[in-house]
Amino acid sequence: PYGITATRGGVVYVADYNNHRLRRVMLDGTVTTVAGGAAGYVNGTASVARFNAPIGVALLPTGDLVVVEYSGHKLRLVTPEGTASLIAGAGTAGNVDAKGASAKFNYPRDVTVSAAGYLIVADQNNHRLRKVTLDGTVTGFAGSAAGWVDGDAVGARFSSPRGLAAGVDGTIYVGDAGNHRVRAVRETKSPCKIGGRCWANGAADP
């Protein structure tokens, strides 16, 4: 088991990597399979659905789950009832910003839901963070090649980013495995914050 997420009520969802399943753990410890059962790629309900090494999972405000397939190079959507569908990913390793099945990841490792409601994916072997909207549109968020550089968007460098967490202020925290660092990525490069809020120039500034 690799990635986990939890509801406010304490129900835990687990990406069960080698069993190719998404599992649910209740408060009393009861474990059930939400979707999956064998390696492969099949969209469908519960036991019909197939995943290829699910490794990351995130919970959407709707109650739906987003599952990262490490060996499948895909991002999948799973309803609480277990119906799986494709968000993005062609199923083969690559580095393509596009929509749906035209996009390509290279061994993605984790996913988180940003404060703004879109997804951020740690695309490990592309050394990038990717932004994914719920209609499946994949674009670059930060990073472009292996290395260690703090900077703006494509100027930044990561080395095998693996873990992600989203802060309520919009900050994305990254476990940058190859660099042995925890990094913070923000939507704005402005260093000016007052009371935790980032202000632009204008007459209304305090």
PDB file of C-alpha atoms in Angstrom:
ATOM      1  CA  PRO A   1       0.000   0.000   0.000  1.00  0.00           C
ATOM      2  CA  TYR A   2       1.237   3.475  -0.924  1.00  0.00           C
ATOM      3  CA  GLY A   3      -0.999   6.531  -1.100  1.00  0.00           C
ATOM      4  CA  ILE A   4      -3.784   7.292   1.356  1.00  0.00           C
ATOM      5  CA  THR A   5      -6.428   9.934   1.840  1.00  0.00           C
ATOM      6  CA  ALA A   6      -9.244  10.315   4.336  1.00  0.00           C
ATOM      7  CA  THR A   7     -12.678  11.855   4.621  1.00  0.00           C
ATOM      8  CA  ARG A   8     -13.547  14.266   7.427  1.00  0.00           C
ATOM      9  CA  GLY A   9     -15.448  11.386   9.002  1.00  0.00           C
ATOM     10  CA  GLY A  10     -12.288   9.282   9.195  1.00  0.00           C
ATOM     11  CA  VAL A  11     -12.896   6.816   6.344  1.00  0.00           C
ATOM     12  CA  VAL A  12      -9.515   6.029   4.767  1.00  0.00           C
ATOM     13  CA  TYR A  13      -8.905   5.227   1.099  1.00  0.00           C
ATOM     14  CA  VAL A  14      -5.746   3.325   0.150  1.00  0.00           C
ATOM     15  CA  ALA A  15      -3.968   2.904  -3.180  1.00  0.00           C
ATOM     16  CA  ASP A  16      -3.062  -0.793  -2.912  1.00  0.00           C
ATOM     17  CA  TYR A  17      -0.216  -0.850  -5.423  1.00  0.00           C
ATOM     18  CA  ASN A  18       0.615  -4.539  -5.939  1.00  0.00           C
ATOM     19  CA  ASN A  19      -3.005  -5.659  -5.614  1.00  0.00           C
ATOM     20  CA  HIS A  20      -4.024  -3.110  -8.262  1.00  0.00           C
ATOM     21  CA  ARG A  21      -6.972  -1.995  -6.132  1.00  0.00           C
ATOM     22  CA  LEU A  22      -8.440   1.021  -4.443  1.00  0.00           C
ATOM     23  CA  ARG A  23      -9.408  -0.034  -0.900  1.00  0.00           C
ATOM     24  CA  ARG A  24     -11.622   1.525   1.766  1.00  0.00           C
ATOM     25  CA  VAL A  25     -10.900   1.247   5.506  1.00  0.00           C
ATOM     26  CA  MET A  26     -13.744   2.023   7.891  1.00  0.00           C
ATOM     27  CA  LEU A  27     -13.382   3.339  11.433  1.00  0.00           C
ATOM     28  CA  ASP A  28     -13.764  -0.160  12.872  1.00  0.00           C
ATOM     29  CA  GLY A  29     -10.943  -1.449  10.645  1.00  0.00           C
ATOM     30  CA  THR A  30     -13.164  -3.174   8.075  1.00  0.00           C
ATOM     31  CA  VAL A  31     -11.435  -3.216   4.663  1.00  0.00           C
ATOM     32  CA  THR A  32     -13.303  -3.483   1.351  1.00  0.00           C
ATOM     33  CA  THR A  33     -12.348  -3.055  -2.299  1.00  0.00           C
ATOM     34  CA  VAL A  34     -13.823   0.034  -3.947  1.00  0.00           C
ATOM     35  CA  ALA A  35     -12.550  -0.779  -7.442  1.00  0.00           C
ATOM     36  CA  GLY A  36     -10.007  -2.965  -9.202  1.00  0.00           C
ATOM     37  CA  GLY A  37      -8.767  -6.507  -8.785  1.00  0.00           C
ATOM     38  CA  ALA A  38      -6.109  -7.249 -11.404  1.00  0.00           C
ATOM     39  CA  ALA A  39      -3.510  -5.334 -13.406  1.00  0.00           C
ATOM     40  CA  GLY A  40      -4.819  -3.704 -16.558  1.00  0.00           C
ATOM     41  CA  TYR A  41      -6.795  -0.790 -17.872  1.00  0.00           C
ATOM     42  CA  VAL A  42     -10.571  -1.076 -17.838  1.00  0.00           C
ATOM     43  CA  ASN A  43     -13.064   1.653 -17.091  1.00  0.00           C
ATOM     44  CA  GLY A  44     -16.180   0.408 -15.378  1.00  0.00           C
ATOM     45  CA  THR A  45     -17.779  -0.433 -12.088  1.00  0.00           C
ATOM     46  CA  ALA A  46     -16.148  -1.944  -9.001  1.00  0.00           C
ATOM     47  CA  SER A  47     -14.707  -5.394  -9.791  1.00  0.00           C
ATOM     48  CA  VAL A  48     -14.878  -4.715 -13.550  1.00  0.00           C
ATOM     49  CA  ALA A  49     -12.450  -1.799 -13.292  1.00  0.00           C
ATOM     50  CA  ARG A  50      -8.728  -2.436 -13.747  1.00  0.00           C
ATOM     51  CA  PHE A  51      -5.730  -0.386 -12.646  1.00  0.00           C
ATOM     52  CA  ASN A  52      -2.013  -0.744 -13.302  1.00  0.00           C
ATOM     53  CA  ALA A  53      -0.136  -0.110 -10.044  1.00  0.00           C
ATOM     54  CA  PRO A  54      -2.255   2.569  -8.339  1.00  0.00           C
ATOM     55  CA  ILE A  55       0.091   4.592  -6.154  1.00  0.00           C
ATOM     56  CA  GLY A  56      -1.474   7.948  -5.242  1.00  0.00           C
ATOM     57  CA  VAL A  57      -4.990   8.913  -4.250  1.00  0.00           C
ATOM     58  CA  ALA A  58      -6.741  12.183  -3.445  1.00  0.00           C
ATOM     59  CA  LEU A  59     -10.272  13.022  -2.356  1.00  0.00           C
ATOM     60  CA  LEU A  60     -12.287  15.635  -4.248  1.00  0.00           C
ATOM     61  CA  PRO A  61     -14.849  17.867  -2.498  1.00  0.00           C
ATOM     62  CA  THR A  62     -17.533  15.960  -4.439  1.00  0.00           C
ATOM     63  CA  GLY A  63     -16.548  12.722  -2.677  1.00  0.00           C
ATOM     64  CA  ASP A  64     -15.051  11.285  -5.851  1.00  0.00           C
ATOM     65  CA  LEU A  65     -11.477   9.998  -5.757  1.00  0.00           C
ATOM     66  CA  VAL A  66      -8.544  10.639  -8.059  1.00  0.00           C
ATOM     67  CA  VAL A  67      -6.149   7.723  -8.478  1.00  0.00           C
ATOM     68  CA  VAL A  68      -2.642   7.907  -9.953  1.00  0.00           C
ATOM     69  CA  GLU A  69      -1.520   4.845 -11.899  1.00  0.00           C
ATOM     70  CA  TYR A  70       2.254   4.540 -11.680  1.00  0.00           C
ATOM     71  CA  SER A  71       2.824   1.850 -14.321  1.00  0.00           C
ATOM     72  CA  GLY A  72      -0.281   2.835 -16.268  1.00  0.00           C
ATOM     73  CA  HIS A  73       0.892   6.465 -16.631  1.00  0.00           C
ATOM     74  CA  LYS A  74      -2.683   7.629 -16.056  1.00  0.00           C
ATOM     75  CA  LEU A  75      -4.924   9.668 -13.810  1.00  0.00           C
ATOM     76  CA  ARG A  76      -8.299   8.042 -13.087  1.00  0.00           C
ATOM     77  CA  LEU A  77     -11.524   9.215 -11.469  1.00  0.00           C
ATOM     78  CA  VAL A  78     -13.359   6.798  -9.154  1.00  0.00           C
ATOM     79  CA  THR A  79     -16.786   7.443  -7.674  1.00  0.00           C
ATOM     80  CA  PRO A  80     -17.530   6.366  -4.072  1.00  0.00           C
ATOM     81  CA  GLU A  81     -19.525   3.483  -5.593  1.00  0.00           C
ATOM     82  CA  GLY A  82     -16.434   2.317  -7.481  1.00  0.00           C
ATOM     83  CA  THR A  83     -17.036   3.406 -11.077  1.00  0.00           C
ATOM     84  CA  ALA A  84     -13.678   4.211 -12.716  1.00  0.00           C
ATOM     85  CA  SER A  85     -13.109   6.497 -15.696  1.00  0.00           C
ATOM     86  CA  LEU A  86     -10.153   8.233 -17.323  1.00  0.00           C
ATOM     87  CA  ILE A  87      -9.136  11.783 -16.477  1.00  0.00           C
ATOM     88  CA  ALA A  88      -5.884  11.931 -18.439  1.00  0.00           C
ATOM     89  CA  GLY A  89      -3.012   9.825 -19.724  1.00  0.00           C
ATOM     90  CA  ALA A  90      -2.256   7.857 -22.864  1.00  0.00           C
ATOM     91  CA  GLY A  91      -1.050   4.762 -21.019  1.00  0.00           C
ATOM     92  CA  THR A  92       2.539   5.008 -22.279  1.00  0.00           C
ATOM     93  CA  ALA A  93       5.397   7.001 -20.755  1.00  0.00           C
ATOM     94  CA  GLY A  94       5.984  10.429 -22.210  1.00  0.00           C
ATOM     95  CA  ASN A  95       5.937  14.154 -21.573  1.00  0.00           C
ATOM     96  CA  VAL A  96       2.991  15.700 -23.398  1.00  0.00           C
ATOM     97  CA  ASP A  97       0.716  18.494 -22.240  1.00  0.00           C
ATOM     98  CA  ALA A  98      -2.693  17.842 -23.791  1.00  0.00           C
ATOM     99  CA  LYS A  99      -6.213  16.756 -22.910  1.00  0.00           C
ATOM    100  CA  GLY A 100      -7.475  13.343 -21.837  1.00  0.00           C
ATOM    101  CA  ALA A 101      -5.910  10.347 -23.562  1.00  0.00           C
ATOM    102  CA  SER A 102      -3.600  12.594 -25.597  1.00  0.00           C
ATOM    103  CA  ALA A 103      -1.636  13.698 -22.515  1.00  0.00           C
ATOM    104  CA  LYS A 104       1.376  11.718 -21.317  1.00  0.00           C
ATOM    105  CA  PHE A 105       2.989  11.210 -17.918  1.00  0.00           C
ATOM    106  CA  ASN A 106       6.186   9.364 -17.025  1.00  0.00           C
ATOM    107  CA  TYR A 107       5.664   7.260 -13.895  1.00  0.00           C
ATOM    108  CA  PRO A 108       3.501   9.739 -11.952  1.00  0.00           C
ATOM    109  CA  ARG A 109       3.700   9.236  -8.182  1.00  0.00           C
ATOM    110  CA  ASP A 110       1.174  11.382  -6.340  1.00  0.00           C
ATOM    111  CA  VAL A 111      -1.723  13.786  -6.700  1.00  0.00           C
ATOM    112  CA  THR A 112      -3.246  16.481  -4.531  1.00  0.00           C
ATOM    113  CA  VAL A 113      -6.190  18.840  -4.875  1.00  0.00           C
ATOM    114  CA  SER A 114      -5.211  22.501  -4.826  1.00  0.00           C
ATOM    115  CA  ALA A 115      -7.116  25.127  -2.871  1.00  0.00           C
ATOM    116  CA  ALA A 116      -8.394  26.404  -6.229  1.00  0.00           C
ATOM    117  CA  GLY A 117      -9.908  23.005  -7.048  1.00  0.00           C
ATOM    118  CA  TYR A 118      -7.605  21.693  -9.766  1.00  0.00           C
ATOM    119  CA  LEU A 119      -5.208  18.756  -9.460  1.00  0.00           C
ATOM    120  CA  ILE A 120      -1.433  18.798  -9.112  1.00  0.00           C
ATOM    121  CA  VAL A 121       0.436  15.628 -10.134  1.00  0.00           C
ATOM    122  CA  ALA A 122       4.013  14.730  -9.166  1.00  0.00           C
ATOM    123  CA  ASP A 123       5.316  13.436 -12.507  1.00  0.00           C
ATOM    124  CA  GLN A 124       8.358  11.633 -11.162  1.00  0.00           C
ATOM    125  CA  ASN A 125      10.408  10.694 -14.216  1.00  0.00           C
ATOM    126  CA  ASN A 126       9.649  13.931 -16.038  1.00  0.00           C
ATOM    127  CA  HIS A 127      10.811  15.848 -12.923  1.00  0.00           C
ATOM    128  CA  ARG A 128       7.766  18.089 -13.243  1.00  0.00           C
ATOM    129  CA  LEU A 129       4.629  19.089 -11.421  1.00  0.00           C
ATOM    130  CA  ARG A 130       1.641  19.002 -13.749  1.00  0.00           C
ATOM    131  CA  LYS A 131      -1.625  20.901 -13.416  1.00  0.00           C
ATOM    132  CA  VAL A 132      -4.734  18.924 -14.370  1.00  0.00           C
ATOM    133  CA  THR A 133      -8.257  20.308 -14.559  1.00  0.00           C
ATOM    134  CA  LEU A 134     -11.180  17.955 -14.013  1.00  0.00           C
ATOM    135  CA  ASP A 135     -11.972  17.950 -17.734  1.00  0.00           C
ATOM    136  CA  GLY A 136      -8.594  16.246 -18.238  1.00  0.00           C
ATOM    137  CA  THR A 137      -6.530  19.172 -19.522  1.00  0.00           C
ATOM    138  CA  VAL A 138      -2.874  18.717 -18.538  1.00  0.00           C
ATOM    139  CA  THR A 139      -0.430  21.633 -18.457  1.00  0.00           C
ATOM    140  CA  GLY A 140       2.877  22.391 -16.783  1.00  0.00           C
ATOM    141  CA  PHE A 141       2.855  23.800 -13.259  1.00  0.00           C
ATOM    142  CA  ALA A 142       6.529  23.818 -12.251  1.00  0.00           C
ATOM    143  CA  GLY A 143       9.781  22.185 -13.332  1.00  0.00           C
ATOM    144  CA  SER A 144      11.063  21.060 -16.705  1.00  0.00           C
ATOM    145  CA  ALA A 145      14.175  18.903 -16.194  1.00  0.00           C
ATOM    146  CA  ALA A 146      16.081  17.134 -13.430  1.00  0.00           C
ATOM    147  CA  GLY A 147      18.063  19.342 -11.073  1.00  0.00           C
ATOM    148  CA  TRP A 148      17.724  21.629  -8.102  1.00  0.00           C
ATOM    149  CA  VAL A 149      16.750  25.211  -8.852  1.00  0.00           C
ATOM    150  CA  ASP A 150      14.329  27.476  -7.026  1.00  0.00           C
ATOM    151  CA  GLY A 151      12.603  29.764  -9.466  1.00  0.00           C
ATOM    152  CA  ASP A 152       9.590  30.527 -11.591  1.00  0.00           C
ATOM    153  CA  ALA A 153       7.523  27.788 -13.245  1.00  0.00           C
ATOM    154  CA  VAL A 154       9.628  26.083 -15.947  1.00  0.00           C
ATOM    155  CA  GLY A 155      12.811  27.652 -14.553  1.00  0.00           C
ATOM    156  CA  ALA A 156      12.501  25.585 -11.380  1.00  0.00           C
ATOM    157  CA  ARG A 157      14.116  22.138 -11.186  1.00  0.00           C
ATOM    158  CA  PHE A 158      13.094  19.013  -9.246  1.00  0.00           C
ATOM    159  CA  SER A 159      14.642  15.561  -9.028  1.00  0.00           C
ATOM    160  CA  SER A 160      12.058  12.763  -8.916  1.00  0.00           C
ATOM    161  CA  PRO A 161       9.240  14.560  -7.078  1.00  0.00           C
ATOM    162  CA  ARG A 162       7.123  11.984  -5.246  1.00  0.00           C
ATOM    163  CA  GLY A 163       4.933  13.312  -2.418  1.00  0.00           C
ATOM    164  CA  LEU A 164       2.467  16.193  -2.490  1.00  0.00           C
ATOM    165  CA  ALA A 165       0.289  18.092  -0.047  1.00  0.00           C
ATOM    166  CA  ALA A 166      -1.842  21.196  -0.563  1.00  0.00           C
ATOM    167  CA  GLY A 167      -1.978  24.010   1.982  1.00  0.00           C
ATOM    168  CA  VAL A 168      -5.163  25.993   2.591  1.00  0.00           C
ATOM    169  CA  ASP A 169      -3.346  29.139   1.438  1.00  0.00           C
ATOM    170  CA  GLY A 170      -2.730  27.625  -2.011  1.00  0.00           C
ATOM    171  CA  THR A 171       0.833  26.492  -1.348  1.00  0.00           C
ATOM    172  CA  ILE A 172       1.762  23.082  -2.781  1.00  0.00           C
ATOM    173  CA  TYR A 173       4.338  21.179  -0.731  1.00  0.00           C
ATOM    174  CA  VAL A 174       6.547  18.734  -2.619  1.00  0.00           C
ATOM    175  CA  GLY A 175       8.635  15.816  -1.414  1.00  0.00           C
ATOM    176  CA  ASP A 176      11.572  16.285  -3.800  1.00  0.00           C
ATOM    177  CA  ALA A 177      13.051  12.816  -3.334  1.00  0.00           C
ATOM    178  CA  GLY A 178      16.179  13.063  -5.462  1.00  0.00           C
ATOM    179  CA  ASN A 179      17.156  16.348  -3.828  1.00  0.00           C
ATOM    180  CA  HIS A 180      16.313  15.213  -0.260  1.00  0.00           C
ATOM    181  CA  ARG A 181      14.231  18.340   0.238  1.00  0.00           C
ATOM    182  CA  VAL A 182      10.730  19.546   0.938  1.00  0.00           C
ATOM    183  CA  ARG A 183       9.848  22.351  -1.465  1.00  0.00           C
ATOM    184  CA  ALA A 184       7.016  24.894  -1.522  1.00  0.00           C
ATOM    185  CA  VAL A 185       5.390  26.022  -4.758  1.00  0.00           C
ATOM    186  CA  ARG A 186       3.074  29.027  -4.885  1.00  0.00           C
ATOM    187  CA  GLU A 187       0.843  30.466  -7.580  1.00  0.00           C
ATOM    188  CA  THR A 188       2.407  33.899  -7.223  1.00  0.00           C
ATOM    189  CA  LYS A 189       6.047  34.910  -7.079  1.00  0.00           C
ATOM    190  CA  SER A 190       5.248  38.054  -5.090  1.00  0.00           C
ATOM    191  CA  PRO A 191       7.070  38.046  -1.723  1.00  0.00           C
ATOM    192  CA  CYS A 192       4.694  40.671  -0.297  1.00  0.00           C
ATOM    193  CA  LYS A 193       2.299  39.134   2.197  1.00  0.00           C
ATOM    194  CA  ILE A 194       0.359  40.911   4.912  1.00  0.00           C
ATOM    195  CA  GLY A 195      -1.466  38.750   7.411  1.00  0.00           C
ATOM    196  CA  GLY A 196      -0.934  35.693   5.250  1.00  0.00           C
ATOM    197  CA  ARG A 197      -2.584  37.333   2.230  1.00  0.00           C
ATOM    198  CA  CYS A 198      -0.704  38.320  -0.907  1.00  0.00           C
ATOM    199  CA  TRP A 199      -1.527  41.851  -2.003  1.00  0.00           C
ATOM    200  CA  ALA A 200      -1.095  43.465  -5.431  1.00  0.00           C
ATOM    201  CA  ASN A 201      -0.425  47.172  -5.973  1.00  0.00           C
ATOM    202  CA  GLY A 202      -3.487  49.353  -5.599  1.00  0.00           C
ATOM    203  CA  ALA A 203      -5.243  51.995  -3.557  1.00  0.00           C
ATOM    204  CA  ALA A 204      -6.946  49.349  -1.404  1.00  0.00           C
ATOM    205  CA  ASP A 205      -3.686  47.967  -0.006  1.00  0.00           C
ATOM    206  CA  PRO A 206      -3.445  48.280   3.789  1.00  0.00           C
TER     207      PRO A 206
END
